[in-house]
Tab-separated table of C-alpha atoms in Angstrom:
chain	number	residue	atom	x	y	z
K	1	MET	CA	67.159	96.148	88.383
K	2	SER	CA	68.864	93.416	90.399
K	3	VAL	CA	71.204	94.381	93.240
K	4	LYS	CA	74.103	92.119	94.150
K	5	ASN	CA	76.043	92.841	97.303
K	6	GLN	CA	79.730	91.997	97.441
K	7	LEU	CA	82.595	92.260	99.885
K	8	LEU	CA	85.747	92.992	97.878
K	9	ALA	CA	89.363	93.049	99.043
K	10	PHE	CA	92.796	93.993	97.714
K	11	GLY	CA	96.371	94.359	98.947
K	12	SER	CA	98.680	92.305	101.158
K	13	ASN	CA	97.544	88.684	101.327
K	14	GLY	CA	100.495	86.469	102.263
K	15	GLN	CA	98.454	84.620	104.911
K	16	GLY	CA	95.087	84.719	103.153
K	17	GLN	CA	93.882	87.694	105.200
K	18	LEU	CA	91.882	89.116	102.290
K	19	GLY	CA	89.612	86.074	102.290
K	20	ILE	CA	89.627	85.716	98.488
K	21	GLY	CA	90.634	82.039	98.281
K	22	THR	CA	94.363	82.529	97.659
K	23	ASN	CA	97.438	83.790	99.512
K	24	LEU	CA	98.625	85.980	96.651
K	25	ASP	CA	98.513	89.772	96.751
K	26	VAL	CA	96.020	91.442	94.416
K	27	ASN	CA	95.973	95.078	93.263
K	28	VAL	CA	92.378	95.198	92.041
K	29	PRO	CA	89.204	94.700	94.126
K	30	THR	CA	88.499	90.949	94.279
K	31	GLU	CA	85.424	89.208	95.677
K	32	CYS	CA	85.751	87.629	99.122
K	33	LEU	CA	84.727	84.011	99.626
K	34	PHE	CA	83.016	82.264	102.506
K	35	PHE	CA	83.161	78.753	103.895
K	36	SER	CA	79.544	77.879	103.062
K	37	ASN	CA	77.721	78.847	99.861
K	38	GLN	CA	74.482	78.913	101.778
K	39	THR	CA	75.952	81.263	104.395
K	40	LYS	CA	77.464	83.401	101.657
K	41	GLU	CA	74.019	84.007	100.220
K	42	SER	CA	72.571	84.839	103.640
K	43	ILE	CA	75.319	87.425	104.191
K	44	LEU	CA	75.177	89.111	100.814
K	45	ASN	CA	71.528	89.160	99.788
K	46	ASN	CA	70.295	91.906	102.119
K	47	ASP	CA	71.232	95.131	100.351
K	48	GLU	CA	70.431	97.255	103.400
K	49	SER	CA	72.719	95.348	105.757
K	50	PRO	CA	76.443	95.666	105.099
K	51	PRO	CA	78.818	94.228	107.704
K	52	VAL	CA	78.521	96.115	110.971
K	53	VAL	CA	82.295	96.475	111.130
K	54	ILE	CA	85.301	95.149	109.178
K	55	SER	CA	88.808	95.172	110.674
K	56	GLY	CA	92.241	94.160	109.404
K	57	GLY	CA	95.184	93.143	111.598
K	58	GLY	CA	98.775	92.182	110.892
K	59	ASN	CA	97.986	89.091	108.799
K	60	HIS	CA	94.318	88.430	109.594
K	61	SER	CA	90.963	90.144	109.300
K	62	ALA	CA	87.503	89.947	110.837
K	63	PHE	CA	84.013	91.267	110.248
K	64	ILE	CA	80.635	91.108	111.951
K	65	THR	CA	77.460	90.458	109.980
K	66	HIS	CA	74.211	92.355	110.453
K	67	ASP	CA	72.905	89.459	112.556
K	68	GLY	CA	75.885	89.359	114.925
K	69	GLU	CA	78.074	86.584	113.487
K	70	LEU	CA	81.870	86.934	113.634
K	71	TRP	CA	83.827	85.835	110.553
K	72	VAL	CA	87.615	85.748	110.120
K	73	SER	CA	90.299	84.925	107.561
K	74	GLY	CA	94.092	84.790	107.461
K	75	SER	CA	96.849	83.668	109.788
K	76	ASN	CA	95.762	81.694	112.829
K	77	GLY	CA	99.170	80.475	113.969
K	78	ASP	CA	98.780	82.429	117.215
K	79	GLY	CA	95.044	81.800	117.533
K	80	GLN	CA	94.151	85.306	116.363
K	81	CYS	CA	91.295	83.933	114.260
K	82	GLY	CA	89.967	81.869	117.162
K	83	PRO	CA	88.316	78.450	116.990
K	84	LEU	CA	86.856	78.012	113.495
K	85	TYR	CA	84.431	75.795	111.646
K	86	SER	CA	86.636	73.413	109.663
K	87	ASN	CA	86.844	71.943	106.175
K	88	VAL	CA	85.271	68.619	107.091
K	89	ILE	CA	81.796	67.702	105.907
K	90	THR	CA	79.978	68.560	109.130
K	91	THR	CA	80.195	72.225	110.046
K	92	THR	CA	79.855	71.417	113.742
K	93	THR	CA	83.433	70.133	113.917
K	94	GLN	CA	86.029	72.405	115.472
K	95	GLU	CA	89.580	72.417	114.163
K	96	GLN	CA	92.663	74.521	114.823
K	97	LEU	CA	93.519	75.933	111.410
K	98	SER	CA	96.948	77.541	111.017
K	99	SER	CA	95.485	79.863	108.397
K	100	SER	CA	92.524	80.246	106.099
K	101	THR	CA	92.224	81.949	102.720
K	102	ILE	CA	88.441	82.216	102.900
K	103	TYR	CA	86.201	83.635	105.600
K	104	ARG	CA	85.025	81.250	108.293
K	105	LYS	CA	82.683	81.721	111.181
K	106	VAL	CA	84.208	81.814	114.664
K	107	ILE	CA	82.807	79.227	117.066
K	108	SER	CA	81.642	81.487	119.863
K	109	ASN	CA	79.484	80.026	122.605
K	110	ASP	CA	79.013	81.476	126.077
K	111	SER	CA	80.386	79.912	129.270
K	112	THR	CA	77.542	77.387	129.327
K	113	ASN	CA	78.482	76.357	125.763
K	114	LYS	CA	74.786	76.416	124.886
K	115	ILE	CA	74.062	79.936	123.674
K	116	GLU	CA	75.851	81.383	120.659
K	117	ILE	CA	77.302	84.818	121.352
K	118	LYS	CA	76.062	87.669	119.198
K	119	TRP	CA	78.701	90.273	118.434
K	120	LYS	CA	78.505	94.002	117.800
K	121	TYR	CA	82.119	95.170	117.352
K	122	VAL	CA	85.555	93.750	116.511
K	123	SER	CA	89.077	95.136	116.161
K	124	CYS	CA	92.214	93.305	115.036
K	125	GLY	CA	95.672	93.951	116.457
K	126	TRP	CA	98.957	92.530	115.233
K	127	THR	CA	98.530	88.932	116.473
K	128	PHE	CA	95.280	89.212	118.421
K	129	THR	CA	91.598	90.087	118.088
K	130	VAL	CA	89.224	91.890	120.454
K	131	ALA	CA	85.452	91.551	120.104
K	132	ILE	CA	82.465	93.008	121.977
K	133	THR	CA	79.153	91.285	122.605
K	134	GLN	CA	75.760	92.767	121.795
K	135	GLU	CA	74.485	91.897	125.249
K	136	HIS	CA	76.060	93.820	128.150
K	137	GLY	CA	79.036	95.014	126.076
K	138	LEU	CA	81.336	92.242	127.315
K	139	VAL	CA	84.862	91.996	125.883
K	140	TYR	CA	86.487	88.823	124.544
K	141	THR	CA	90.016	88.395	123.201
K	142	PHE	CA	91.909	85.694	121.356
K	143	GLY	CA	95.372	85.299	119.853
K	144	LYS	CA	98.760	86.074	121.337
K	145	GLY	CA	99.751	89.042	123.472
K	146	LEU	CA	103.193	89.347	125.003
K	147	HIS	CA	102.512	92.884	126.168
K	148	GLY	CA	99.129	92.432	127.805
K	149	GLU	CA	97.053	92.656	124.614
K	150	LEU	CA	94.696	89.885	125.731
K	151	GLY	CA	93.809	91.776	128.908
K	152	CYS	CA	93.419	88.621	130.998
K	153	GLY	CA	96.374	88.927	133.377
K	154	ASN	CA	100.131	88.570	133.225
K	155	SER	CA	99.983	84.774	133.061
K	156	ILE	CA	97.799	84.752	129.930
K	157	ILE	CA	99.795	85.470	126.796
K	158	SER	CA	98.004	83.007	124.494
K	159	SER	CA	94.340	82.111	124.115
K	160	ASN	CA	95.153	78.505	123.093
K	161	ASN	CA	92.392	78.226	120.471
K	162	GLN	CA	89.752	79.694	122.774
K	163	ILE	CA	87.946	82.973	123.132
K	164	LEU	CA	88.727	84.540	126.496
K	165	GLN	CA	86.449	86.927	128.360
K	166	ILE	CA	88.111	89.866	130.066
K	167	GLU	CA	86.851	89.901	133.630
K	168	ASN	CA	85.149	92.886	135.256
K	169	LEU	CA	84.776	94.797	131.999
K	170	GLN	CA	81.338	95.513	130.556
K	171	GLY	CA	79.281	98.286	129.035
K	172	ILE	CA	81.854	98.684	126.250
K	173	LYS	CA	80.471	100.025	122.974
K	174	LYS	CA	83.700	100.151	120.939
K	175	VAL	CA	87.279	98.947	121.103
K	176	ASP	CA	90.252	99.838	118.927
K	177	CYS	CA	93.639	98.150	118.712
K	178	GLY	CA	97.051	99.551	117.919
K	179	LEU	CA	100.089	97.394	117.315
K	180	ARG	CA	100.202	96.238	120.938
K	181	HIS	CA	97.739	98.406	122.860
K	182	CYS	CA	93.954	98.495	123.138
K	183	VAL	CA	91.444	101.130	124.188
K	184	GLY	CA	87.820	100.369	125.047
K	185	LEU	CA	85.096	103.031	125.243
K	186	THR	CA	81.964	102.723	127.384
K	187	TYR	CA	78.528	104.155	126.630
K	188	ASP	CA	79.217	106.697	129.376
K	189	GLY	CA	82.280	108.027	127.575
K	190	ILE	CA	84.837	106.398	129.893
K	191	CYS	CA	87.975	104.736	128.503
K	192	PHE	CA	89.786	101.605	129.624
K	193	GLY	CA	93.185	100.597	128.284
K	194	TRP	CA	95.462	97.582	128.293
K	195	GLY	CA	98.642	96.403	126.575
K	196	ASN	CA	101.797	98.319	125.787
K	197	ASN	CA	102.214	101.824	127.204
K	198	LYS	CA	105.870	102.472	126.424
K	199	TYR	CA	105.165	105.769	124.662
K	200	GLY	CA	102.223	106.900	126.781
K	201	GLN	CA	99.708	105.709	124.180
K	202	LEU	CA	97.311	104.704	126.977
K	203	GLY	CA	97.519	108.105	128.609
K	204	PRO	CA	97.398	108.818	132.358
K	205	SER	CA	95.771	106.074	134.422
K	206	GLN	CA	94.997	104.872	137.915
K	207	LYS	CA	97.388	102.416	139.514
K	208	ASP	CA	96.535	98.742	139.282
K	209	SER	CA	97.976	95.511	140.680
K	210	GLU	CA	98.410	94.164	137.162
K	211	HIS	CA	100.570	97.116	136.065
K	212	TYR	CA	104.152	95.879	135.872
K	213	HIS	CA	107.442	97.593	135.208
K	214	ALA	CA	110.406	95.901	133.585
K	215	LYS	CA	111.954	94.636	136.819
K	216	GLU	CA	108.682	93.068	137.952
K	217	LEU	CA	108.180	91.475	134.534
K	218	GLU	CA	111.546	89.778	134.870
K	219	GLN	CA	110.577	88.385	138.266
K	220	LYS	CA	107.419	86.873	136.778
K	221	LYS	CA	109.582	84.808	134.392
K	222	LEU	CA	106.882	84.636	131.753
K	223	ASP	CA	107.033	81.674	129.397
K	224	ILE	CA	107.163	83.375	126.008
K	225	SER	CA	107.754	80.460	123.659
K	226	GLY	CA	111.406	80.217	124.628
K	227	SER	CA	112.388	83.272	122.614
K	228	SER	CA	114.935	85.410	124.466
K	229	ASP	CA	114.380	88.252	121.983
K	230	LYS	CA	110.653	88.305	122.725
K	231	ILE	CA	111.301	88.167	126.456
K	232	ARG	CA	113.700	91.096	126.238
K	233	SER	CA	111.172	92.989	124.127
K	234	ALA	CA	108.433	92.470	126.697
K	235	LYS	CA	110.712	93.459	129.565
K	236	LYS	CA	111.549	96.776	127.911
K	237	ASN	CA	108.016	98.021	127.874
K	238	GLU	CA	105.645	99.198	130.512
K	239	CYS	CA	102.545	97.073	130.120
K	240	TYR	CA	99.040	96.708	131.484
K	241	PHE	CA	98.031	93.056	131.524
K	242	LYS	CA	94.478	93.860	132.602
K	243	PRO	CA	92.252	96.793	131.627
K	244	ILE	CA	92.690	99.888	133.720
K	245	LYS	CA	90.717	103.105	133.686
K	246	ILE	CA	92.682	105.619	131.657
K	247	LEU	CA	92.529	109.339	130.892
K	248	VAL	CA	92.019	109.993	134.572
K	249	GLY	CA	91.208	113.644	135.096
K	250	PHE	CA	89.999	114.207	131.539
K	251	LYS	CA	86.791	116.192	131.910
K	252	GLU	CA	85.239	116.037	128.437
K	253	LYS	CA	82.886	113.196	127.503
K	254	ILE	CA	84.610	110.964	124.968
K	255	GLU	CA	82.602	110.098	121.873
K	256	ASP	CA	85.091	108.020	119.852
K	257	ILE	CA	88.574	106.482	119.955
K	258	ALA	CA	91.225	105.493	117.409
K	259	CYS	CA	94.572	103.745	117.886
K	260	GLY	CA	97.665	104.032	115.722
K	261	GLN	CA	100.793	101.928	115.968
K	262	HIS	CA	101.953	103.690	119.150
K	263	HIS	CA	99.576	106.653	119.536
K	264	THR	CA	95.908	107.297	120.272
K	265	LEU	CA	93.256	109.838	119.293
K	266	ILE	CA	90.052	110.628	121.156
K	267	LEU	CA	87.046	112.595	119.920
K	268	THR	CA	84.912	114.497	122.411
K	269	CYS	CA	81.165	115.032	122.220
K	270	MET	CA	81.931	118.644	121.244
K	271	GLY	CA	83.807	117.508	118.136
K	272	GLN	CA	87.280	118.248	119.495
K	273	VAL	CA	90.277	115.951	118.944
K	274	TYR	CA	92.957	115.103	121.519
K	275	SER	CA	96.076	112.986	120.972
K	276	PHE	CA	98.741	111.249	123.064
K	277	GLY	CA	101.523	108.689	122.655
K	278	LEU	CA	104.423	108.566	120.211
K	279	ASN	CA	105.159	111.686	118.160
K	280	LYS	CA	108.209	110.512	116.236
K	281	TYR	CA	106.516	111.313	112.927
K	282	GLY	CA	104.357	114.246	114.044
K	283	GLN	CA	101.294	112.022	114.449
K	284	LEU	CA	100.099	113.923	117.541
K	285	GLY	CA	99.294	116.893	115.331
K	286	TYR	CA	100.420	119.820	117.466
K	287	ALA	CA	104.208	119.731	117.952
K	288	SER	CA	107.354	119.033	116.014
K	289	PRO	CA	108.960	115.655	116.782
K	290	LEU	CA	112.218	117.590	117.052
K	291	LYS	CA	110.746	119.081	120.228
K	292	ILE	CA	108.372	116.380	121.532
K	293	GLN	CA	109.070	112.686	120.864
K	294	ASN	CA	106.156	111.351	122.895
K	295	HIS	CA	103.572	112.688	125.327
K	296	MET	CA	101.168	110.777	127.584
K	297	ILE	CA	98.893	113.682	128.573
K	298	PRO	CA	96.041	114.246	126.059
K	299	LYS	CA	96.415	117.572	124.292
K	300	GLN	CA	93.959	119.125	121.866
K	301	VAL	CA	94.802	119.288	118.169
K	302	THR	CA	93.808	122.886	117.567
K	303	ASN	CA	94.578	123.485	113.873
K	304	ILE	CA	91.227	122.035	112.808
K	305	PRO	CA	88.799	124.723	111.609
K	306	SER	CA	85.470	122.888	112.024
K	307	LYS	CA	83.776	120.265	114.168
K	308	VAL	CA	85.136	116.748	113.748
K	309	VAL	CA	82.700	113.847	113.242
K	310	LYS	CA	85.112	110.931	112.658
K	311	ILE	CA	88.694	110.057	113.599
K	312	SER	CA	91.090	107.412	112.279
K	313	CYS	CA	94.732	106.431	112.813
K	314	GLY	CA	97.308	104.804	110.577
K	315	TRP	CA	100.575	103.411	111.861
K	316	ASN	CA	102.117	106.887	112.012
K	317	THR	CA	99.359	109.154	110.718
K	318	SER	CA	96.151	110.662	112.050
K	319	MET	CA	93.071	111.673	110.039
K	320	VAL	CA	89.787	113.432	110.792
K	321	LEU	CA	86.562	113.983	108.875
K	322	CYS	CA	84.866	117.286	109.603
K	323	GLU	CA	81.180	118.168	109.517
K	324	ASP	CA	81.768	120.158	106.312
K	325	ASN	CA	82.760	116.865	104.573
K	326	LYS	CA	86.424	117.869	104.390
K	327	VAL	CA	89.324	115.673	105.518
K	328	LEU	CA	92.481	116.692	107.386
K	329	ILE	CA	95.477	114.441	107.952
K	330	TRP	CA	98.960	114.666	109.493
K	331	GLY	CA	102.023	112.546	110.287
K	332	ARG	CA	104.444	110.555	108.165
K	333	ASN	CA	104.534	111.215	104.417
K	334	ASP	CA	107.345	109.251	102.771
K	335	HIS	CA	104.926	107.196	100.636
K	336	GLY	CA	102.138	109.686	100.047
K	337	GLN	CA	100.282	108.732	103.242
K	338	LEU	CA	98.953	112.293	103.564
K	339	GLY	CA	97.717	112.508	99.980
K	340	LYS	CA	100.090	115.280	98.971
K	341	VAL	CA	103.503	115.619	97.347
K	342	ASN	CA	106.276	116.888	99.604
K	343	PRO	CA	107.927	120.228	98.811
K	344	GLU	CA	111.375	120.234	97.261
K	345	ILE	CA	114.081	120.593	99.890
K	346	ASN	CA	117.750	121.414	99.307
K	347	ASP	CA	120.601	120.196	101.474
K	348	GLN	CA	120.805	123.446	103.401
K	349	ASN	CA	117.259	123.383	104.822
K	350	LYS	CA	116.597	119.659	105.231
K	351	SER	CA	116.326	119.986	109.012
K	352	GLU	CA	114.287	123.209	108.989
K	353	GLU	CA	110.575	123.428	109.719
K	354	ASN	CA	108.249	125.398	107.460
K	355	GLU	CA	105.120	127.278	108.500
K	356	ASN	CA	102.861	124.390	107.446
K	357	GLY	CA	104.576	122.009	109.845
K	358	TYR	CA	106.659	120.202	107.221
K	359	ILE	CA	109.958	118.537	108.181
K	360	HIS	CA	112.142	116.510	105.828
K	361	GLN	CA	113.967	114.535	108.549
K	362	PRO	CA	113.982	111.864	109.999
K	363	VAL	CA	111.522	111.195	107.150
K	364	PRO	CA	109.230	113.601	105.293
K	365	LEU	CA	106.341	114.474	107.618
K	366	TYR	CA	103.784	117.111	108.544
K	367	TYR	CA	103.189	117.649	112.254
K	368	LEU	CA	100.237	120.002	111.685
K	369	PRO	CA	96.899	119.064	110.069
K	370	GLN	CA	96.770	119.286	106.273
K	371	TYR	CA	93.750	119.182	103.993
K	372	VAL	CA	93.548	116.090	101.804
K	373	LEU	CA	93.326	117.476	98.272
K	374	PHE	CA	90.440	115.696	96.581
K	375	PRO	CA	89.092	116.759	93.180
K	376	LYS	CA	87.357	120.141	93.281
K	377	PHE	CA	83.836	120.195	94.770
K	378	LEU	CA	84.144	116.583	95.968
K	379	LYS	CA	82.675	115.956	99.423
K	380	ILE	CA	83.644	113.027	101.648
K	381	GLN	CA	81.210	111.042	103.794
K	382	SER	CA	83.617	108.443	105.222
K	383	CYS	CA	87.371	107.883	105.448
K	384	ILE	CA	89.739	105.464	107.135
K	385	CYS	CA	93.494	104.949	107.550
K	386	GLY	CA	95.302	101.701	106.864
K	387	SER	CA	98.821	101.102	108.105
K	388	GLU	CA	100.366	103.482	105.541
K	389	HIS	CA	97.485	104.168	103.108
K	390	SER	CA	93.932	105.481	103.287
K	391	LEU	CA	90.502	105.058	101.696
K	392	ALA	CA	87.586	107.473	101.414
K	393	ILE	CA	84.004	107.409	100.140
K	394	SER	CA	82.542	110.506	98.498
K	395	THR	CA	78.956	111.660	99.007
K	396	SER	CA	78.326	110.288	95.508
K	397	ASN	CA	79.473	106.829	96.754
K	398	GLU	CA	82.749	106.705	94.838
K	399	CYS	CA	85.875	105.241	96.432
K	400	PHE	CA	89.264	106.998	96.548
K	401	SER	CA	92.641	105.767	97.802
K	402	TRP	CA	96.138	107.137	98.392
K	403	GLY	CA	99.454	106.300	100.064
K	404	TRP	CA	101.773	103.300	100.246
K	405	ASN	CA	100.848	100.777	97.546
K	406	GLU	CA	103.550	98.107	97.571
K	407	HIS	CA	101.011	95.287	97.847
K	408	GLY	CA	98.344	96.846	95.640
K	409	ASN	CA	96.393	98.025	98.681
K	410	CYS	CA	95.244	101.182	96.881
K	411	GLY	CA	93.351	99.017	94.376
K	412	THR	CA	94.574	100.921	91.327
K	413	GLY	CA	95.722	97.934	89.262
K	414	ASN	CA	99.404	98.651	89.947
K	415	ASN	CA	101.808	98.714	92.901
K	416	ILE	CA	102.971	102.315	92.603
K	417	ASP	CA	102.587	104.619	95.618
K	418	GLN	CA	99.706	107.055	95.175
K	419	TRP	CA	100.753	110.541	96.294
K	420	THR	CA	97.334	112.108	95.744
K	421	PRO	CA	93.831	110.647	96.109
K	422	VAL	CA	92.820	108.626	93.078
K	423	LYS	CA	89.426	107.191	92.235
K	424	ILE	CA	89.491	103.386	92.199
K	425	ASN	CA	88.542	102.857	88.555
K	426	THR	CA	89.216	99.121	88.723
K	427	LEU	CA	85.776	98.655	90.288
K	428	TYR	CA	82.856	97.502	88.196
K	429	LYS	CA	80.624	100.079	86.553
K	430	ASN	CA	77.258	100.876	88.128
K	431	ILE	CA	78.274	100.135	91.684
K	432	ILE	CA	77.676	101.971	94.934
K	433	VAL	CA	80.394	101.820	97.588
K	434	LYS	CA	78.707	101.455	100.979
K	435	LYS	CA	81.543	100.686	103.418
K	436	ILE	CA	85.351	100.734	103.568
K	437	ALA	CA	87.910	99.088	105.841
K	438	THR	CA	91.677	98.719	106.046
K	439	GLY	CA	94.450	96.716	107.669
K	440	CYS	CA	98.205	96.399	107.372
K	441	GLY	CA	98.693	96.940	103.638
K	442	SER	CA	95.198	95.638	102.915
K	443	SER	CA	91.763	97.046	102.050
K	444	TRP	CA	88.108	95.999	101.947
K	445	ILE	CA	85.056	97.610	100.373
K	446	TRP	CA	81.391	96.624	100.543
K	447	ILE	CA	79.465	97.432	97.375
K	448	ASN	CA	75.998	97.288	95.884
K	449	ASN	CA	76.480	96.037	92.326
K	450	LEU	CA	73.630	97.372	90.163
K	451	ASN	CA	74.630	95.482	87.027
């Protein structure tokens, strides 16, 4: 039996971020394309080596191959896809592409310009990308960051078609990006953060010379493309323009991190989950947003009955996978993001809270963890949140989706919100789903096709 490996994508695609050769949305899994046929074969032929990581941003995406190459697709108007190999005959030519609808390899040489960097992790933010090297765990950024997202100082808000190394930061094993904040995790379980901290999504930290308040930002008179609205937006927020050690005083060793739009989760080595940042939609998992709007001190999410092995954040949701292969989720639920239908509420009790943590206003939400209701006896081995939807893989290697589906990002063949998990039946028969990834209204799956 022959095995063909494929990277498939579906959902929002206005800037070509799905990498399928068009800028049209698709609501069924569609094969991704690559700049070189020869490279495509080298990526897909090894059935034991799916991409190390796949990440979707606002209008771009990136993945790292098993041999450490970084590939990107989508909008590059702010340099978030970096310097790319171009369409001309020779693949050694560098060109600034405003966007790409197929995946291209990032030109990534070290400071000597002689040795090609090998990558081990990547995460995409709204208009920027953060990647980690295999050697020494160095951190590079590219794109645009008005709030310190690039981590290279207050004078660096654009990478200008380069990849920029963040100074004095190494030993990083993983990084995750929210809308405008980033958290990096070292092998020793220490966290560093940079970017926007308006809602406390970077937690408590040590003071740093590159930590500016609004008044100081105004004095710096940053050149932000002449947009007064963007300048005002940057002035409003408390930002870190260089990485700073965060979670100062936190005594547990941190095993994993996940960033939502304006909140953050951490997973300890004991399988406990802590949250901090914005709680407008109950995404912190322990308190009603009617009582706590945001909180910068990490607090444990206690309504989780077993050890957690994986964490994930959507824009305004949080999700965990437990060691018993069950999934819990909490936060906003106006499009089925939590995989369950909201209870009926009459006008008299719209503002009341029920014992399960449900509130109907400002939008329907659950501020306490809820089990995702999969078909009976189904066990989950992996799950991940997109902006307002989620994907999961069962232990039998089937793929399920639920949530917001305006762009077809649930892969069901329609654009109707999915209020409960549904098996993606639009996939080919005789396939094994090996990996899942999400972005802003977009999804990717890596499959072994046994046909």
